[in-house]
Amino acid sequence: METKNIQYTEKFEDIYTNVDYNKKRYQEMSEKFQNLHGVKPDYFVRAPGRVNLIGEHIDYMNYPVFPFALEQDSLLCFTYSDDELIHIDHMNSEEFHSAVISNDPAKRSETIASLTPKQSYIKYFIAGYCSGIDGKVSSYKGLKVLIGGNVPLASGCSSSTSLCVSSSILGVFANKSTINQAELLENIITYERSLGTACGGMDQTISLLAVHGKALFIEFNEFAKIESVQLPHGVSFVIANSLTPSAKLETLGKRYNKRVSECRMACKILMDKMSIKAEKPFTNLRQLVRNNETLEEMQEKVKTLIEQKVYTKEEIEQIIGTKLEDFLQGIPQSELVITQNNDYYPYERALHVYSEANRVYQFQKTCFDTQLTDEEKIPILGKLMNESQYSCDNLYDCSSDKLNELINICRKNGAIGSRLTGAGWGGCTVSMVRTENLQDFLQAVKTQYYEKNGLTCDENILFATAPANGAMVYKNIEF
């Protein structure tokens, strides 16, 4: 029952390189499903988490990013039910409670509103599921679904998005939706934004469209472009979880959505100072590039046209000539930004966006440069990663003490480049390490960070990884 808009396989090796470990995961999930429902699941659906090598907090300003998909994924298995409901259970039933919900997208909002705190993960399932079938299916299948996964939670590796994407694929596949891949991607982004995060689209794009063995260079301007990129040989990428959570939805007003709002403020200030006339104020910093200015030139404009200071709400409103409530319309839960803050940093946020975008283009250029050997590319890429971390910490203020401690340990023990990945304020780091030094590096980080801080360390907390495939349906012929 293969469909043209999603990847489908009956070969386990198409999905994973670590076959034995992941077969055990599928077997455990199948056994729990049988215990719950008395039958084996018909299909598994997986969607990977991701690591962003460089390009943090700039996708929502329409600038490019450079992620690759992890083998770690959100994993669902399902069979059809005789009723018209969706029966949802979770592998970790103590932390994530079960629920029976309507399969009708029209009832999405009321279903989400009825969830208890320990059922709150289901809102990501609902958002994803509805994104693939809303307006595309006349009748909806009843389903029995078990949810699991090994993407580190609240870590900056897109565990929530991977659940959204896997649920969207389940909805498309189970209901034989006719939605095309481009529309599906757009819907996933839109429906996840409806949960409150002003996301830019990177996480959904890489989880859905990732290519095995390649990173993706993803452009987010009006002519969206996705290129697969071969990374240099001889290095491994290591994910290390700081084990300080990066809880995006719980801190929107003070962190993620505040940064989106500050970028919009910077955009308005620059627009006025550059005497740019438009029917409506621009909403992203890329729109300000009107005369083929380079990103270096845009950084200079920030330095000369925006005063480097802390702005109060009243000062921002005086500059923009309207109330913040009106100015920030369209940013999810912007009311939290307004009520929880009276300090805004448009200078620093804009300077980060333009400098980080420049680093992404340099990263891409270096990877594609046929005049350079892999050995010559490695230190250039490492330097760009380190510069990105400096900007995230000092200009975007999205690092943390524990992330900085972990990054310093990684660099001290041989990481050529090391930086936070994801939204920040906790979560994971990514480090580029020479493969020949990998085992020594892993042991050193385990000893100097995890054991020193009395923290548990396993294969889902500290691990080397390589680019994996995007979302996929697996027909259960083995478990």
C-alpha positions as a printed Julia matrix, in Angstrom:
479×3 Matrix{Float64}:
   0.0    0.0    0.0
   2.76   2.44  -0.91
   1.78   6.07  -1.41
   3.57   8.62  -3.57
   3.76  11.34  -0.91
   5.58   9.37   1.81
   8.48   6.93   2.08
   7.48   3.3    2.61
   9.58   0.2    3.13
   9.42  -3.46   4.08
  13.19  -3.58   4.66
  14.43  -2.67   8.1
  17.89  -1.88   6.74
  16.4    0.98   4.7
  15.78   2.84   7.95
  18.66   2.16  10.34
  22.37   1.43  10.41
  22.18   0.17  14.01
  19.83  -2.65  13.03
  20.04  -4.9   16.1
  19.4   -2.12  18.61
  16.4   -0.81  16.7
  14.93  -4.26  16.05
  14.82  -4.68  19.81
  12.9   -1.39  20.1
  10.35  -2.51  17.53
   9.99  -5.91  19.17
   9.33  -4.36  22.59
   6.79  -2.01  21.08
   5.01  -4.79  19.23
   4.8   -6.88  22.4
   3.28  -4.0   24.38
   0.81  -3.35  21.57
  -0.24  -7.01  21.64
  -0.67  -6.87  25.41
  -2.92  -3.83  25.03
  -5.0   -4.91  22.04
  -4.54  -8.64  21.56
  -3.18  -8.25  18.01
   0.09  -7.23  16.39
   0.39  -3.75  14.89
   0.07  -3.67  11.11
   2.5   -0.81  10.54
   5.17   1.26  12.23
   5.67   4.94  11.42
   8.86   6.73  12.36
  10.03  10.32  12.04
  13.52  11.35  13.11
  14.71  14.0   15.46
  17.36  16.32  14.14
  20.58  18.09  14.95
  21.23  21.51  13.48
  24.92  21.88  12.69
  24.69  25.64  12.23
  22.02  28.29  11.65
  20.26  28.71  14.98
  17.17  30.89  15.38
  17.24  32.22  11.83
  14.75  30.02   9.96
  11.88  32.17  11.21
  13.73  35.18   9.75
  13.75  33.4    6.35
  17.46  32.55   6.44
  18.92  29.1    5.76
  19.78  26.31   8.16
  22.0   23.24   7.99
  20.51  20.24   9.84
  20.64  16.5    9.45
  18.27  13.82  10.72
  19.16  11.53  13.61
  18.53   7.8   13.72
  16.75   8.54  16.99
  13.07   8.93  16.18
   9.5    9.16  17.34
   7.99   5.76  16.66
   4.32   4.9   16.33
   2.68   1.58  15.6
  -0.96   1.09  14.76
  -3.78  -1.04  13.5
  -7.32  -0.16  12.56
 -10.18  -0.23  15.08
 -13.83  -1.05  14.52
 -15.1    2.22  15.99
 -14.54   5.77  14.74
 -12.14   6.8   17.49
  -8.38   6.93  17.98
  -7.16   4.94  20.98
  -3.76   6.32  22.05
  -1.31   4.69  24.45
   2.33   5.46  25.23
   5.26   3.16  25.92
   6.0    5.19  29.07
   2.5    4.96  30.5
   3.43   6.36  33.91
   4.52   9.71  32.5
   2.29   9.82  29.43
  -1.29   8.75  30.02
  -3.56   7.11  27.47
  -6.59   8.73  25.86
  -9.41   8.03  23.44
 -10.01  10.94  21.09
 -12.14  11.88  18.11
 -10.67  11.23  14.68
 -12.46  14.27  13.24
 -10.11  17.24  12.54
 -13.04  19.62  13.11
 -12.96  18.66  16.79
  -9.21  19.28  17.14
  -9.43  22.36  19.4
 -11.95  20.95  21.85
 -10.01  17.69  22.07
  -6.76  19.51  22.88
  -8.55  21.63  25.49
  -9.78  18.5   27.28
  -6.33  16.92  27.75
  -4.82  16.57  31.21
  -1.16  17.55  31.85
  -0.03  13.93  31.47
  -1.92  13.69  28.2
  -0.46  16.93  26.84
   1.88  15.05  24.46
  -1.25  14.07  22.53
  -1.7   17.63  21.26
   1.38  17.08  19.09
  -0.16  13.86  17.81
  -3.43  15.65  17.03
  -1.7   18.55  15.28
   0.33  16.2   13.11
  -2.51  13.78  12.41
  -4.88  16.53  11.3
  -2.25  18.24   9.13
  -2.26  15.33   6.72
  -5.99  14.72   6.37
  -7.79  18.02   7.05
  -9.81  18.8    3.94
  -8.35  15.81   2.08
 -10.41  12.91   3.44
 -14.19  12.51   3.57
 -14.3    9.81   6.25
 -11.8    8.98   8.96
 -10.49   5.61  10.08
 -10.67   4.43  13.66
  -7.21   3.55  14.95
  -5.35   1.93  17.8
  -2.02   3.71  18.23
   0.98   3.15  20.49
   3.51   5.98  20.76
   7.16   5.68  21.72
  10.52   6.98  20.65
  14.1    7.64  21.68
  14.62  11.28  20.69
  15.81  12.96  23.91
  12.91  14.98  25.32
  13.16  18.77  25.8
  16.72  18.6   24.51
  16.8   20.67  21.32
  16.62  17.58  19.08
  13.01  18.17  18.0
  11.25  15.42  19.91
   7.92  17.27  19.68
   8.24  17.93  15.95
   9.22  14.34  15.24
   5.99  13.27  16.96
   4.03  15.77  14.84
   5.65  14.49  11.65
   5.2   10.8   12.46
   1.55  11.46  13.32
   1.03  13.32  10.05
   2.47  10.38   8.12
   0.21   8.02  10.06
  -2.83  10.15   9.2
  -1.93  10.31   5.51
  -1.14   6.62   5.24
  -4.01   5.23   7.32
  -6.64   7.4    5.65
  -5.16   7.28   2.12
  -4.97  11.06   1.98
  -4.23  12.6   -1.41
  -2.21  15.51  -0.01
   1.06  16.16  -1.83
   4.36  16.35   0.01
   4.83  20.12  -0.3
   1.36  20.83   1.07
   1.85  18.28   3.83
   5.05  19.98   4.94
   3.37  23.39   4.93
   0.46  22.01   6.96
   2.69  20.36   9.55
   4.47  23.67  10.13
   1.17  25.56  10.36
  -0.51  23.07  12.67
   2.47  22.88  15.01
   2.56  26.68  15.15
  -1.08  26.52  16.28
   0.17  24.95  19.5
   1.96  28.18  20.34
   5.53  28.0   19.04
   6.58  30.57  16.42
   8.69  27.96  14.62
  10.32  28.61  11.28
  10.03  25.25   9.53
  13.49  23.7    9.81
  12.52  20.89  12.18
   9.54  19.75  10.14
  11.45  19.94   6.84
  14.4   17.82   7.93
  12.24  15.24   9.73
  10.06  14.74   6.67
  12.59  15.07   3.84
  15.97  13.97   5.23
  18.32  12.0    3.0
  20.42   9.14   4.36
  24.09  10.08   4.64
  23.56  13.77   3.86
  22.92  17.01   5.69
  20.38  19.39   4.16
  20.95  23.03   3.31
  17.46  24.51   3.59
  16.55  27.98   2.31
  13.42  29.66   3.63
  13.0   32.65   1.34
  10.18  32.91  -1.2
  12.05  30.5   -3.48
  12.5   27.68  -1.0
  15.48  25.51  -1.84
  16.66  22.23  -0.33
  20.08  20.8   -1.2
  21.63  17.61   0.13
  25.22  18.12   1.23
  28.03  15.63   1.78
  29.9   16.35   5.01
  33.67  15.78   5.19
  34.94  12.27   5.79
  37.07  11.58   8.82
  34.86  13.27  11.4
  31.97  12.16  13.57
  29.25  14.29  15.08
  28.54  13.75  18.76
  25.34  14.73  20.53
  25.69  15.39  24.26
  22.61  16.16  26.33
  23.27  18.7   29.1
  20.32  17.14  30.97
  18.94  20.58  31.65
  15.59  20.66  29.85
  14.83  23.0   26.98
  11.08  23.18  27.55
   9.99  25.34  24.62
   6.24  25.59  25.2
   6.57  26.27  28.93
   8.89  29.28  28.44
   7.59  30.86  25.24
   6.99  34.32  26.65
  10.44  34.74  28.16
  12.48  32.89  25.57
  11.57  31.55  22.13
   8.67  33.79  21.15
  10.34  36.77  22.81
  13.28  36.36  20.41
  10.91  36.24  17.44
   9.29  39.42  18.73
  12.63  41.17  19.26
  13.65  40.36  15.69
  10.43  41.91  14.43
  11.18  45.02  16.5
  14.66  45.21  14.98
  13.12  44.83  11.54
  10.81  47.82  12.09
  13.62  50.01  13.47
  15.86  49.22  10.49
  13.01  49.66   8.03
  12.4   53.19   9.3
  16.1   54.12   9.51
  16.7   52.8    5.98
  13.66  54.77   4.71
  12.04  51.65   3.27
   8.4   52.24   2.36
   5.91  49.39   2.26
   2.18  48.91   2.66
   2.76  46.84   5.79
   5.77  46.61   8.13
   8.14  43.79   7.26
   8.06  40.81   9.6
  11.47  39.25   8.96
  14.97  40.63   8.67
  15.63  39.12   5.25
  13.02  41.41   3.71
  15.29  44.39   4.45
  17.89  43.25   1.93
  16.66  45.4   -0.95
  19.72  46.28  -3.03
  21.77  43.09  -2.89
  23.49  44.18   0.32
  25.84  41.54   1.67
  25.26  40.06   5.09
  28.39  41.85   6.27
  26.84  45.13   5.12
  23.61  44.31   6.94
  25.58  43.72  10.13
  27.1   47.18   9.75
  23.64  48.67   9.28
  22.56  47.08  12.56
  25.6   48.55  14.32
  25.01  52.05  12.98
  21.2   52.25  12.89
  20.06  50.45  16.06
  21.24  51.77  19.4
  22.77  49.03  21.55
  20.74  49.29  24.73
  17.93  47.67  26.67
  14.59  48.92  25.37
  11.46  49.09  27.53
   7.97  48.38  26.22
   7.21  52.12  26.22
  10.36  52.93  24.23
   9.59  50.27  21.63
   6.02  51.5   21.25
   7.25  55.06  20.81
   9.66  53.96  18.07
   7.2   51.76  16.17
   4.28  54.15  16.63
   1.74  51.6   17.79
   0.88  49.31  20.68
   2.9   46.1   20.98
  -0.34  44.13  21.08
  -1.06  45.26  17.52
   2.52  45.17  16.29
   3.13  41.55  17.34
  -0.07  40.16  15.85
   0.56  36.87  14.1
   3.23  35.72  16.56
   1.71  32.87  18.58
   1.0   33.78  22.21
   2.56  37.21  21.81
   0.49  38.33  24.78
   2.86  36.31  26.98
   5.82  38.22  25.56
   4.15  41.53  26.4
   2.99  40.62  29.92
   6.18  38.85  31.0
   8.83  41.31  29.78
   9.88  44.93  29.89
  13.37  44.47  28.44
  14.02  44.02  24.73
  17.3   43.66  22.8
  16.71  44.31  19.08
  20.36  45.24  18.39
  21.8   41.96  19.63
  19.1   39.79  18.05
  19.44  41.35  14.59
  23.23  41.18  14.72
  23.01  37.47  15.53
  20.6   36.78  12.67
  22.74  38.42   9.98
  26.04  37.02  11.26
  24.61  33.52  11.74
  23.11  33.53   8.25
  26.52  34.48   6.89
  28.09  31.53   8.73
  25.55  29.14   7.22
  26.44  30.27   3.7
  30.14  29.93   4.5
  29.5   26.43   5.88
  27.67  25.44   2.69
  30.35  27.0    0.47
  33.1   25.14   2.32
  31.34  21.77   2.01
  30.85  22.26  -1.74
  34.36  23.64  -2.42
  36.07  21.12  -4.71
  39.38  22.98  -4.35
  39.58  21.98  -0.68
  40.36  18.53   0.65
  38.23  17.15   3.46
  41.19  17.68   5.78
  41.25  21.36   4.83
  37.49  21.75   5.25
  37.35  20.37   8.79
  39.01  23.27  10.71
  37.02  25.85   8.71
  33.73  24.18   9.63
  34.82  23.82  13.25
  35.65  27.52  13.48
  32.23  28.44  12.1
  30.51  26.19  14.66
  32.47  27.83  17.49
  31.65  31.32  16.23
  27.98  30.32  16.08
  28.08  29.28  19.73
  29.64  32.6   20.72
  26.82  34.44  18.94
  24.1   32.24  20.45
  25.53  32.87  23.91
  26.43  36.55  23.71
  24.02  38.03  21.15
  20.96  35.78  21.25
  21.31  34.85  24.92
  20.02  31.33  24.33
  22.84  29.31  25.85
  23.12  28.41  29.55
  25.76  27.8   32.2
  25.49  24.02  31.85
  25.6   24.15  28.05
  28.7   26.35  28.23
  30.32  23.97  30.71
  29.6   20.98  28.47
  30.84  22.78  25.35
  34.09  23.77  27.07
  34.67  20.15  28.12
  34.03  18.98  24.55
  36.49  21.49  23.1
  39.11  20.71  25.73
  38.92  17.04  24.77
  39.34  17.43  21.04
  36.11  18.8   19.55
  37.07  20.84  16.49
  33.76  22.65  16.75
  31.15  22.49  19.49
  27.92  24.42  19.97
  24.4   24.2   21.28
  21.84  22.77  18.9
  18.14  23.55  18.85
  16.4   26.37  20.65
  18.95  26.4   23.47
  18.52  27.37  27.15
  19.36  23.76  27.9
  19.13  20.61  25.85
  21.91  19.27  23.64
  25.24  20.19  22.15
  26.72  18.98  18.87
  30.47  18.51  18.48
  32.57  17.69  15.44
  35.25  15.18  16.42
  37.88  13.31  14.42
  36.62   9.76  14.11
  39.99   8.33  15.13
  39.63  10.13  18.49
  35.94   9.36  18.99
  36.1    6.75  21.75
  38.57   8.75  23.84
  36.37  11.81  23.39
  33.21  10.01  24.51
  34.91   8.62  27.6
  36.36  12.0   28.55
  33.01  13.77  28.26
  31.29  11.01  30.21
  33.83  11.32  33.03
  34.27  15.09  33.12
  30.64  16.17  32.68
  28.22  13.38  33.55
  30.08  11.54  36.29
  31.41  14.78  37.79
  27.86  16.17  38.02
  26.37  12.9   39.27
  24.32  12.43  36.1
  23.22   9.26  34.34
  24.77   8.7   30.92
  23.52   6.18  28.35
  23.38   5.78  24.56
  20.51   8.27  24.26
  22.29  10.97  26.27
  25.79  10.9   24.76
  26.2    9.38  21.31
  27.89   9.69  17.94
  25.53   9.98  15.02
  25.42  10.24  11.24
  22.75  11.62   8.88
  19.71   9.34   8.72
  16.62   8.99   6.53
  13.48  11.07   6.88
  10.01   9.94   7.96
   8.98   6.51   6.79
   6.31   3.82   7.09
   7.46   0.27   7.82
   5.12  -2.65   7.17
   5.28  -5.06  10.08
   6.35  -8.35   8.58
   8.82  -9.3   11.32
   7.65  -8.33  14.81
